[in-house]
CSV table of C-alpha atoms and ligand atoms in Angstrom, one decimal:
chain,number,residue,atom,x,y,z
U,1,MET,CA,3.4,38.1,-12.8
U,2,LEU,CA,5.3,39.1,-9.7
U,3,THR,CA,6.4,42.4,-11.2
U,4,ARG,CA,3.1,43.2,-13.0
U,5,ALA,CA,0.2,45.0,-11.3
U,6,PRO,CA,-3.1,43.1,-11.8
U,7,LYS,CA,-5.0,43.8,-15.0
U,8,GLY,CA,-7.0,47.0,-14.8
U,9,THR,CA,-5.0,48.6,-12.0
U,10,LYS,CA,-2.5,51.4,-12.1
U,11,ASP,CA,0.3,52.7,-9.9
U,12,ILE,CA,0.4,56.4,-9.2
U,13,LEU,CA,4.1,57.1,-9.1
U,14,PRO,CA,5.9,59.8,-7.1
U,15,SER,CA,6.2,61.8,-10.3
U,16,GLU,CA,2.3,61.8,-10.7
U,17,SER,CA,1.2,61.8,-7.1
U,18,TYR,CA,1.7,65.6,-6.7
U,19,SER,CA,-1.0,66.2,-9.3
U,20,TRP,CA,-3.4,63.9,-7.5
U,21,GLN,CA,-2.7,65.7,-4.2
U,22,TYR,CA,-3.3,69.0,-5.9
U,23,VAL,CA,-6.7,67.9,-7.2
U,24,GLU,CA,-7.6,66.3,-3.9
U,25,GLU,CA,-6.8,69.5,-2.1
U,26,LYS,CA,-9.0,71.5,-4.5
U,27,ILE,CA,-11.8,68.9,-3.9
U,28,ARG,CA,-11.5,69.4,-0.1
U,29,GLN,CA,-11.5,73.2,-0.4
U,30,ILE,CA,-14.6,73.2,-2.6
U,31,ALA,CA,-16.4,70.6,-0.5
U,32,ARG,CA,-15.8,72.7,2.5
U,33,LEU,CA,-17.0,75.8,0.7
U,34,TYR,CA,-20.3,74.1,0.1
U,35,GLY,CA,-20.6,72.8,3.6
U,36,TYR,CA,-19.7,69.1,3.0
U,37,ARG,CA,-17.8,67.1,5.6
U,38,GLU,CA,-15.7,64.0,4.8
U,39,ILE,CA,-16.9,60.5,5.5
U,40,ARG,CA,-14.7,57.4,5.2
U,41,THR,CA,-16.4,54.0,4.9
U,42,PRO,CA,-14.8,50.6,4.5
U,43,ILE,CA,-13.4,49.4,1.2
U,44,PHE,CA,-15.6,46.3,1.5
U,45,GLU,CA,-19.2,45.7,2.6
U,46,HIS,CA,-21.6,42.8,2.8
U,47,THR,CA,-22.5,41.8,-0.8
U,48,ASP,CA,-26.2,42.2,-0.1
U,49,LEU,CA,-25.8,45.9,0.4
U,50,PHE,CA,-24.8,46.4,-3.2
U,51,VAL,CA,-27.3,43.9,-4.5
U,52,ARG,CA,-30.1,45.8,-2.6
U,53,SER,CA,-28.9,49.3,-3.5
U,54,VAL,CA,-27.2,49.3,-6.8
U,55,GLY,CA,-29.7,46.7,-8.0
U,56,ASP,CA,-29.6,43.1,-9.2
U,57,THR,CA,-30.4,43.9,-12.8
U,58,THR,CA,-27.4,46.2,-13.2
U,59,ASP,CA,-24.2,45.3,-15.0
U,60,ILE,CA,-22.3,46.2,-11.8
U,61,VAL,CA,-24.1,43.6,-9.7
U,62,GLN,CA,-24.5,41.0,-12.4
U,63,LYS,CA,-21.0,41.0,-13.9
U,64,GLU,CA,-18.6,43.4,-12.3
U,65,MET,CA,-18.3,42.9,-8.5
U,66,PHE,CA,-15.2,41.7,-6.8
U,67,THR,CA,-17.0,39.3,-4.5
U,68,PHE,CA,-15.4,36.7,-2.2
U,69,GLU,CA,-16.2,34.7,0.9
U,70,ASP,CA,-14.3,35.7,4.0
U,71,LYS,CA,-13.1,33.2,6.6
U,72,GLY,CA,-16.4,33.4,8.5
U,73,LYS,CA,-18.2,32.4,5.3
U,74,ARG,CA,-19.7,35.8,4.8
U,75,SER,CA,-20.1,37.1,1.2
U,76,ILE,CA,-18.1,40.3,1.0
U,77,THR,CA,-17.7,42.7,-2.0
U,78,LEU,CA,-15.1,45.4,-2.7
U,79,LYS,CA,-17.1,48.6,-3.1
U,80,PRO,CA,-18.0,49.1,-6.8
U,81,GLU,CA,-19.2,52.7,-5.9
U,82,GLY,CA,-19.3,55.0,-3.0
U,83,THR,CA,-23.0,55.6,-2.3
U,84,ALA,CA,-24.1,52.3,-0.8
U,85,GLY,CA,-21.5,52.3,2.0
U,86,VAL,CA,-22.4,55.9,2.9
U,87,VAL,CA,-26.1,55.0,3.0
U,88,ARG,CA,-25.3,52.1,5.2
U,89,ALA,CA,-23.3,54.3,7.6
U,90,TYR,CA,-26.0,56.9,7.6
U,91,ILE,CA,-28.5,54.3,8.9
U,92,GLU,CA,-26.1,52.4,11.1
U,93,HIS,CA,-25.0,55.5,13.0
U,94,SER,CA,-28.5,57.0,13.1
U,95,LEU,CA,-27.3,60.1,11.3
U,96,TYR,CA,-31.0,60.7,10.4
U,97,ALA,CA,-31.5,61.6,14.1
U,98,GLU,CA,-29.2,64.6,13.7
U,99,PRO,CA,-30.2,67.9,12.1
U,100,GLN,CA,-30.8,67.4,8.4
U,101,PRO,CA,-29.5,67.7,5.8
U,102,ILE,CA,-26.4,65.6,6.3
U,103,LYS,CA,-23.9,66.6,3.6
U,104,VAL,CA,-20.9,64.4,3.1
U,105,TYR,CA,-18.1,63.8,0.6
U,106,TYR,CA,-15.6,61.1,0.0
U,107,ILE,CA,-12.5,60.2,-2.0
U,108,THR,CA,-12.4,56.5,-2.3
U,109,PRO,CA,-11.0,53.6,-4.4
U,110,CYS,CA,-13.7,51.6,-6.2
U,111,PHE,CA,-13.6,48.2,-7.8
U,112,ARG,CA,-15.4,46.9,-10.9
U,113,HIS,CA,-14.4,43.9,-12.9
U,114,GLU,CA,-14.8,45.5,-16.3
U,115,ARG,CA,-12.8,45.2,-19.6
U,116,PRO,CA,-10.0,47.7,-19.1
U,117,GLN,CA,-9.5,50.5,-21.6
U,118,ALA,CA,-8.6,54.1,-21.6
U,119,GLY,CA,-10.6,55.7,-18.7
U,120,ARG,CA,-11.9,52.3,-17.5
U,121,GLN,CA,-10.0,50.4,-14.8
U,122,ARG,CA,-10.8,47.6,-12.4
U,123,GLN,CA,-9.6,49.7,-9.5
U,124,PHE,CA,-10.3,53.4,-9.9
U,125,ASN,CA,-11.0,56.4,-7.6
U,126,GLN,CA,-14.1,58.4,-7.1
U,127,PHE,CA,-14.7,61.8,-5.5
U,128,GLY,CA,-18.4,61.7,-4.5
U,129,VAL,CA,-20.9,63.8,-2.5
U,130,GLU,CA,-24.1,62.6,-0.9
U,131,VAL,CA,-26.8,64.7,0.8
U,132,PHE,CA,-29.5,63.1,3.0
U,133,GLY,CA,-32.7,64.6,4.3
U,134,GLY,CA,-33.3,67.3,1.8
U,135,LYS,CA,-35.9,66.9,-0.9
U,136,GLU,CA,-35.8,70.5,-2.3
U,137,ALA,CA,-34.7,71.1,-5.9
U,138,SER,CA,-32.2,73.7,-4.7
U,139,LEU,CA,-30.1,70.7,-3.5
U,140,ASP,CA,-30.2,69.1,-7.0
U,141,ALA,CA,-28.9,72.3,-8.4
U,142,GLU,CA,-26.3,72.8,-5.6
U,143,ILE,CA,-24.6,69.5,-6.2
U,144,ILE,CA,-24.4,70.0,-10.0
U,145,SER,CA,-23.0,73.5,-9.3
U,146,LEU,CA,-20.4,71.9,-6.9
U,147,ALA,CA,-19.2,69.6,-9.6
U,148,VAL,CA,-19.1,72.4,-12.2
U,149,LYS,CA,-17.2,74.6,-9.7
U,150,LEU,CA,-14.6,71.9,-9.2
U,151,PHE,CA,-14.1,71.5,-13.0
U,152,ASP,CA,-13.9,75.3,-13.4
U,153,SER,CA,-11.3,75.6,-10.6
U,154,LEU,CA,-9.1,73.2,-12.6
U,155,ALA,CA,-9.7,75.3,-15.8
U,156,ILE,CA,-11.4,72.3,-17.5
U,157,LYS,CA,-13.3,73.2,-20.6
U,158,GLY,CA,-15.5,71.3,-23.1
U,159,LEU,CA,-17.9,69.7,-20.6
U,160,LYS,CA,-21.6,69.2,-21.1
U,161,VAL,CA,-24.1,68.7,-18.3
U,162,ASN,CA,-26.8,66.3,-19.4
U,163,LEU,CA,-29.9,66.3,-17.3
U,164,ASN,CA,-33.0,64.2,-17.1
U,165,SER,CA,-35.7,63.1,-14.6
U,166,ILE,CA,-36.6,59.5,-14.3
U,167,GLY,CA,-39.6,60.1,-12.0
U,168,CYS,CA,-40.7,58.3,-8.9
U,169,PRO,CA,-42.3,54.9,-8.3
U,170,ASP,CA,-45.7,56.6,-8.8
U,171,CYS,CA,-45.0,57.7,-12.4
U,172,ARG,CA,-42.6,55.0,-13.2
U,173,GLY,CA,-45.1,52.1,-12.8
U,174,PRO,CA,-47.4,53.4,-15.5
U,175,TYR,CA,-44.4,54.3,-17.6
U,176,HIS,CA,-43.0,50.8,-17.4
U,177,GLU,CA,-46.3,49.6,-18.7
U,178,LYS,CA,-46.0,52.0,-21.7
U,179,ILE,CA,-42.5,50.6,-22.4
U,180,LYS,CA,-43.8,47.0,-22.3
U,181,GLU,CA,-46.7,48.0,-24.5
U,182,TYR,CA,-44.4,49.7,-27.0
U,183,LEU,CA,-42.1,46.7,-27.2
U,184,GLY,CA,-45.1,44.5,-27.7
U,185,ASP,CA,-44.1,41.3,-29.5
U,186,ASN,CA,-40.5,42.3,-29.8
U,187,ILE,CA,-39.6,41.2,-26.3
U,188,ASN,CA,-38.1,38.0,-27.7
U,189,SER,CA,-35.7,40.1,-29.8
U,190,LEU,CA,-34.2,41.8,-26.7
U,191,CYS,CA,-30.8,40.9,-25.5
U,192,LYS,CA,-30.5,38.6,-22.4
U,193,SER,CA,-29.9,41.4,-20.0
U,194,CYS,CA,-32.8,43.4,-21.4
U,195,SER,CA,-35.1,40.4,-21.1
U,196,ASP,CA,-34.4,40.4,-17.4
U,197,ARG,CA,-34.8,44.2,-17.3
U,198,TYR,CA,-38.1,43.9,-19.0
U,199,GLU,CA,-39.6,42.2,-15.9
U,200,LYS,CA,-37.6,44.0,-13.2
U,201,ASN,CA,-36.8,47.5,-14.4
U,202,PRO,CA,-37.9,48.1,-18.0
U,203,LEU,CA,-36.6,51.7,-17.9
U,204,ARG,CA,-33.0,50.4,-18.0
U,205,ILE,CA,-33.7,49.0,-21.5
U,206,LEU,CA,-33.2,52.6,-22.6
U,207,ASP,CA,-29.6,52.3,-21.5
U,208,CYS,CA,-28.7,49.2,-23.5
U,209,LYS,CA,-25.6,49.4,-25.7
U,210,GLU,CA,-26.6,46.4,-27.9
U,211,GLU,CA,-27.4,47.5,-31.4
U,212,GLY,CA,-30.5,45.2,-31.6
U,213,CYS,CA,-32.0,46.7,-28.5
U,214,LYS,CA,-31.1,50.3,-29.5
U,215,ALA,CA,-33.0,49.7,-32.8
U,216,LEU,CA,-36.0,48.4,-30.9
U,217,ILE,CA,-36.3,51.4,-28.6
U,218,ALA,CA,-36.0,54.1,-31.3
U,219,GLY,CA,-39.2,56.1,-30.9
U,220,ILE,CA,-40.0,54.6,-27.4
U,221,PRO,CA,-42.2,56.9,-25.2
U,222,LEU,CA,-40.0,59.1,-23.0
U,223,ILE,CA,-40.2,59.2,-19.2
U,224,LEU,CA,-40.0,63.0,-19.3
U,225,ASP,CA,-43.4,63.1,-21.1
U,226,ASN,CA,-44.8,60.7,-18.5
U,227,LEU,CA,-43.8,62.3,-15.1
U,228,CYS,CA,-46.4,62.8,-12.4
U,229,ASP,CA,-47.2,66.3,-11.3
U,230,GLU,CA,-44.9,66.3,-8.4
U,231,CYS,CA,-41.9,65.0,-10.4
U,232,LYS,CA,-42.6,67.4,-13.2
U,233,ASP,CA,-42.8,70.3,-10.8
U,234,HIS,CA,-39.5,69.2,-9.1
U,235,PHE,CA,-37.8,68.9,-12.5
U,236,ASP,CA,-39.0,72.4,-13.5
U,237,GLN,CA,-37.6,73.8,-10.2
U,238,VAL,CA,-34.3,72.1,-10.7
U,239,LYS,CA,-34.0,73.8,-14.1
U,240,ALA,CA,-35.0,77.1,-12.6
U,241,PHE,CA,-32.3,76.8,-9.9
U,242,LEU,CA,-29.7,75.9,-12.5
U,243,ASP,CA,-30.8,78.8,-14.7
U,244,ALA,CA,-30.5,81.1,-11.7
U,245,LYS,CA,-27.0,79.9,-11.1
U,246,GLY,CA,-26.1,80.4,-14.7
U,247,ILE,CA,-25.2,76.7,-15.2
U,248,ASP,CA,-25.4,75.4,-18.8
U,249,TYR,CA,-27.1,72.1,-19.2
U,250,GLN,CA,-28.9,70.0,-21.9
U,251,ILE,CA,-31.9,67.9,-21.3
U,252,ASN,CA,-31.2,64.3,-22.4
U,253,PRO,CA,-34.3,62.2,-22.0
U,254,LEU,CA,-32.3,59.0,-22.6
U,255,ILE,CA,-30.1,59.2,-19.5
U,256,VAL,CA,-31.3,56.6,-17.1
U,257,ARG,CA,-28.0,55.8,-15.3
U,258,GLY,CA,-26.5,52.3,-14.8
U,259,LEU,CA,-27.6,52.0,-11.1
U,260,ASP,CA,-31.1,51.2,-10.0
U,261,TYR,CA,-31.5,53.5,-7.0
U,262,TYR,CA,-32.3,56.8,-8.8
U,263,THR,CA,-35.5,58.7,-8.6
U,264,LYS,CA,-36.4,62.1,-10.2
U,265,THR,CA,-33.2,64.0,-11.2
U,266,VAL,CA,-30.4,62.2,-12.9
U,267,PHE,CA,-27.4,63.8,-14.6
U,268,GLU,CA,-24.1,63.1,-16.3
U,269,ILE,CA,-21.2,65.4,-17.1
U,270,ILE,CA,-19.5,64.5,-20.4
U,271,SER,CA,-16.1,65.6,-21.6
U,272,ASP,CA,-15.0,66.0,-25.2
U,273,SER,CA,-11.4,65.3,-24.1
U,274,LEU,CA,-12.1,61.6,-23.2
U,275,GLY,CA,-12.5,58.8,-25.7
U,276,ALA,CA,-15.3,56.3,-25.5
U,277,GLN,CA,-15.5,56.6,-21.7
U,278,SER,CA,-16.6,60.2,-21.9
U,279,THR,CA,-18.6,60.5,-18.7
U,280,VAL,CA,-16.5,62.1,-16.0
U,281,CYS,CA,-19.4,62.6,-13.5
U,282,GLY,CA,-22.7,60.9,-12.8
U,283,GLY,CA,-25.3,61.3,-10.2
U,284,GLY,CA,-28.8,61.9,-9.2
U,285,ARG,CA,-31.5,61.7,-6.6
U,286,TYR,CA,-32.3,58.5,-4.7
U,287,ASP,CA,-35.3,59.3,-2.5
U,288,GLY,CA,-36.2,55.7,-1.8
U,289,LEU,CA,-32.7,54.2,-1.1
U,290,VAL,CA,-32.3,54.8,2.6
U,291,GLU,CA,-35.7,53.2,3.2
U,292,GLU,CA,-34.8,50.3,0.8
U,293,CYS,CA,-31.7,49.7,2.9
U,294,GLY,CA,-33.6,49.5,6.2
U,295,GLY,CA,-33.6,53.1,7.3
U,296,PRO,CA,-36.3,55.7,7.7
U,297,LYS,CA,-37.9,57.3,4.7
U,298,THR,CA,-35.2,59.9,3.7
U,299,PRO,CA,-34.6,61.7,0.5
U,300,GLY,CA,-31.0,61.6,-0.8
U,301,ILE,CA,-29.0,62.9,-3.7
U,302,GLY,CA,-25.4,62.8,-4.8
U,303,PHE,CA,-22.8,62.3,-7.6
U,304,ALA,CA,-19.4,60.8,-8.2
U,305,ILE,CA,-16.6,62.0,-10.4
U,306,GLY,CA,-14.1,59.4,-11.7
U,307,LEU,CA,-10.7,60.8,-10.7
U,308,GLU,CA,-8.7,58.9,-13.3
U,309,ARG,CA,-11.0,60.4,-16.0
U,310,LEU,CA,-10.6,63.9,-14.4
U,311,MET,CA,-6.8,63.5,-14.5
U,312,MET,CA,-7.0,62.4,-18.2
U,313,ILE,CA,-8.8,65.6,-19.0
U,314,LEU,CA,-6.3,67.7,-17.2
U,315,GLU,CA,-3.5,65.9,-19.1
U,316,ALA,CA,-5.2,66.3,-22.4
U,317,GLN,CA,-6.1,70.0,-22.0
U,318,LYS,CA,-2.9,71.1,-20.2
U,319,ALA,CA,-4.8,74.2,-19.1
U,320,ILE,CA,-3.0,74.4,-15.7
U,321,ASP,CA,0.6,73.6,-14.8
U,322,ILE,CA,0.6,71.6,-11.7
U,323,ILE,CA,4.2,72.1,-10.5
U,324,GLU,CA,5.5,70.4,-7.4
U,325,GLU,CA,7.1,72.7,-4.9
U,326,PRO,CA,10.8,71.7,-4.8
U,327,MET,CA,12.5,70.7,-1.6
U,328,ASP,CA,14.5,73.3,0.1
U,329,ILE,CA,18.1,72.2,0.7
U,330,TYR,CA,20.5,69.3,0.0
U,331,ILE,CA,23.7,69.2,2.0
U,332,ALA,CA,26.4,67.5,0.0
U,333,THR,CA,29.2,66.0,2.2
U,334,ILE,CA,32.8,64.9,1.9
U,335,GLY,CA,34.0,62.5,4.7
U,336,ASP,CA,32.5,60.9,7.8
U,337,MET,CA,32.8,64.0,10.1
U,338,ALA,CA,31.0,66.1,7.5
U,339,ARG,CA,28.2,63.5,7.3
U,340,LEU,CA,27.7,63.7,11.1
U,341,LYS,CA,27.5,67.5,10.9
U,342,ALA,CA,25.1,67.4,8.0
U,343,SER,CA,22.9,64.9,9.8
U,344,ASP,CA,22.7,67.2,12.8
U,345,LEU,CA,22.0,70.3,10.6
U,346,ILE,CA,19.2,68.6,8.6
U,347,SER,CA,17.5,67.7,11.9
U,348,VAL,CA,17.6,71.3,13.0
U,349,LEU,CA,16.3,72.5,9.6
U,350,ARG,CA,13.5,70.0,9.5
U,351,LYS,CA,12.4,70.9,13.0
U,352,LYS,CA,11.9,74.4,11.7
U,353,GLY,CA,9.8,73.2,8.7
U,354,ILE,CA,12.6,73.4,6.1
U,355,SER,CA,12.8,70.3,3.9
U,356,ALA,CA,16.3,69.1,3.9
U,357,ASP,CA,18.3,66.0,3.0
U,358,MET,CA,21.8,64.7,2.6
U,359,ASP,CA,23.5,61.7,0.9
U,360,HIS,CA,22.7,58.3,2.3
U,361,VAL,CA,24.3,56.1,-0.3
U,362,GLY,CA,27.9,57.1,-0.3
U,363,ARG,CA,28.0,59.0,-3.6
U,364,SER,CA,30.9,61.0,-4.9
U,365,ILE,CA,30.5,64.8,-4.4
U,366,LYS,CA,29.9,65.2,-8.1
U,367,ALA,CA,27.2,62.5,-8.1
U,368,GLN,CA,25.7,64.2,-5.0
U,369,PHE,CA,25.4,67.5,-7.0
U,370,LYS,CA,23.9,65.7,-9.9
U,371,TYR,CA,21.3,63.9,-7.7
U,372,ALA,CA,20.4,67.2,-6.0
U,373,GLY,CA,20.0,68.9,-9.3
U,374,LYS,CA,17.7,66.1,-10.6
U,375,GLN,CA,15.6,66.2,-7.4
U,376,GLY,CA,15.1,69.9,-7.9
U,377,TYR,CA,16.4,71.2,-4.5
U,378,LYS,CA,16.2,75.0,-4.2
U,379,PHE,CA,19.6,75.2,-2.4
U,380,VAL,CA,22.7,73.0,-2.3
U,381,CYS,CA,25.7,73.5,0.0
U,382,THR,CA,28.8,71.3,0.6
U,383,ILE,CA,30.4,70.4,3.9
U,384,GLY,CA,33.9,68.9,3.8
U,385,GLU,CA,37.0,69.1,6.0
U,386,ASN,CA,37.6,72.7,5.0
U,387,GLU,CA,34.1,73.9,6.0
U,388,LEU,CA,34.3,72.0,9.3
U,389,THR,CA,37.6,73.7,10.1
U,390,THR,CA,36.8,77.3,9.0
U,391,GLY,CA,33.0,77.2,9.8
U,392,ASP,CA,32.5,79.0,6.4
U,393,LEU,CA,30.0,77.6,3.9
U,394,ARG,CA,29.2,78.3,0.3
U,395,ILE,CA,25.5,77.9,-0.5
U,396,LYS,CA,24.1,77.8,-4.1
U,397,ASN,CA,20.7,78.9,-5.2
U,398,MET,CA,20.1,76.3,-7.9
U,399,LYS,CA,17.5,78.3,-9.8
U,400,GLU,CA,19.4,81.5,-10.0
U,401,GLY,CA,22.8,79.9,-10.1
U,402,LYS,CA,24.1,82.5,-7.5
U,403,GLU,CA,26.3,81.5,-4.6
U,404,ASP,CA,26.6,83.1,-1.1
U,405,SER,CA,29.2,82.6,1.6
U,406,ILE,CA,27.7,82.2,5.1
U,407,ARG,CA,28.7,80.8,8.5
U,408,ILE,CA,27.6,77.3,9.2
U,409,GLU,CA,25.8,78.4,12.4
U,410,SER,CA,23.8,81.0,10.4
U,411,LEU,CA,22.5,78.4,7.8
U,412,LEU,CA,19.0,78.2,9.4
U,413,ASP,CA,18.5,82.1,9.6
U,414,TYR,CA,19.8,82.4,6.0
U,415,LEU,CA,17.4,79.8,4.7
U,416,ILE,CA,14.4,81.3,6.6
U,417,LYS,CA,15.2,84.6,5.0
U,418,GLN,CA,15.7,83.2,1.5
U,419,LEU,CA,12.6,81.0,1.7
U,420,GLY,CA,10.3,83.8,2.5
U,421,GLY,CA,11.1,84.6,6.1
U,422,SER,CA,8.9,82.1,7.9
U,423,SER,CA,9.4,78.8,9.5
U,424,ASN,CA,6.8,76.4,10.7
U,425,ASP,CA,7.7,77.1,14.3
R,501,HAM,P1,-21.2,55.8,-11.8
R,501,HAM,O1,-21.8,56.6,-13.0
R,501,HAM,O2,-21.3,54.4,-11.9
R,501,HAM,O3,-22.0,56.4,-10.6
R,501,HAM,O4,-19.8,56.3,-11.6
R,501,HAM,C1,-19.4,57.6,-11.4
R,501,HAM,C2,-18.1,57.9,-12.2
R,501,HAM,O5,-17.1,57.0,-11.8
R,501,HAM,C3,-18.3,57.7,-13.7
R,501,HAM,O6,-18.8,58.8,-14.3
R,501,HAM,C4,-16.8,57.6,-14.1
R,501,HAM,O7,-16.2,58.8,-14.2
R,501,HAM,C5,-16.2,56.8,-12.9
R,501,HAM,N1,-16.1,55.4,-13.2
R,501,HAM,C6,-17.0,54.4,-13.2
R,501,HAM,N2,-16.5,53.2,-13.5
R,501,HAM,C7,-15.2,53.4,-13.8
R,501,HAM,C8,-14.1,52.6,-14.2
R,501,HAM,N3,-14.3,51.2,-14.3
R,501,HAM,N4,-12.9,53.1,-14.4
R,501,HAM,C9,-12.7,54.4,-14.2
R,501,HAM,N5,-13.7,55.3,-13.8
R,501,HAM,C10,-14.9,54.8,-13.6
R,501,HAM,C11,-21.8,56.0,-9.3
R,501,HAM,O8,-20.8,55.3,-9.0
R,501,HAM,C12,-22.7,56.6,-8.3
R,501,HAM,N6,-22.4,56.0,-7.0
R,501,HAM,C13,-22.7,58.1,-8.3
R,501,HAM,C14,-23.6,58.7,-7.3
R,501,HAM,C15,-23.3,59.1,-6.1
R,501,HAM,N7,-24.9,58.8,-7.5
R,501,HAM,C16,-25.4,59.4,-6.4
R,501,HAM,N8,-24.4,59.6,-5.5
């Protein structure tokens, strides 16, 4: 137990973390390009926030939350998704009083107590964006294009954007009645979750994975055919903006999403490089959520990308080589005096922005070279009694295999020149 990470969690080891940093850097660049600024909200929130926003008929709230009582007897939940906390922060800090829209992004761990499998963990990471205070369809298209841009920048292929509109409370009310009418006497054949949904949110019956329910809804009236004029017009505009941006998408009238807060546009991006968990990105509009959580009436929209799934696609497609920049120099040492000198030298080099290290575990000179080779240093030099006496140093370019003789005092200048002539001075 002690040496095993909890079920459904994964370590990101030093050999993998560089790829994560690379992707995160791309995310930050693209978010900035689109005018989004970072928001960081707590890992945990009051449980009620998720019940109210994500919805009490959802799998997330009913089965998957990591909920506990804190020492003050408050019910606390580790965030199962990023939107709710951002909405809470938007209201708490009166961001609605600032010029709208407010465009934010986040990279955050999320927690869901699901059955772990490839692409499904109990702790996973999301990159998400949220926009508040803009109801125009141009925003719906913008966030989809942002997600597509990120995937393109990572040379990811084989993605499909699935688009739908699930309307607003005005058109959904009558539509819910149509669902109920369609199901008629079959309500007793629905699964337990769908029986609950039947009363509280019948639309979500369309999302049920149970074979029995799937059979019952084959041929059910579709929300897209039942939108009110405003929602229909909005959806037409979203499509027009996406067409203008040259973004490929498919209409999928069965997408309803697994969270209750959506209105109008919903979308999912699916990859053919993932197994059963093929949705890498999901999002949509939530024009009633801010108000539902106690804020002023404010339209909102956003999406989240599962970063583990994104990394799985990168790994499967191998379209880009993410290669970690090697460290600059390793100073191998023989003897205590040499170690003191090397310690002094690496401080000087590091001050100038050159990554440098030396032996700290008392290895033989041969083992030091082996270690430096394995760590992938660009240069290796040795300091022993001889070098200390003469002041001459031999320095090896590990990639090219070529050696130069230099004076110890010119090591810094030599490296600045070799490494591209600049230091972080
Ligand atoms: P979601 O569809 O629940 O939406 O999750 C978004 C993405 O997170 C999924 O498409 C998937 O890639 C990833 N994901 C979800 N659960 C897991 C898991 N157990 N393991 C690994 N990855 C997972 C939301 O969370 C919404 N908050 C998205 C949103 C933001 N809508 C509007 N704004």
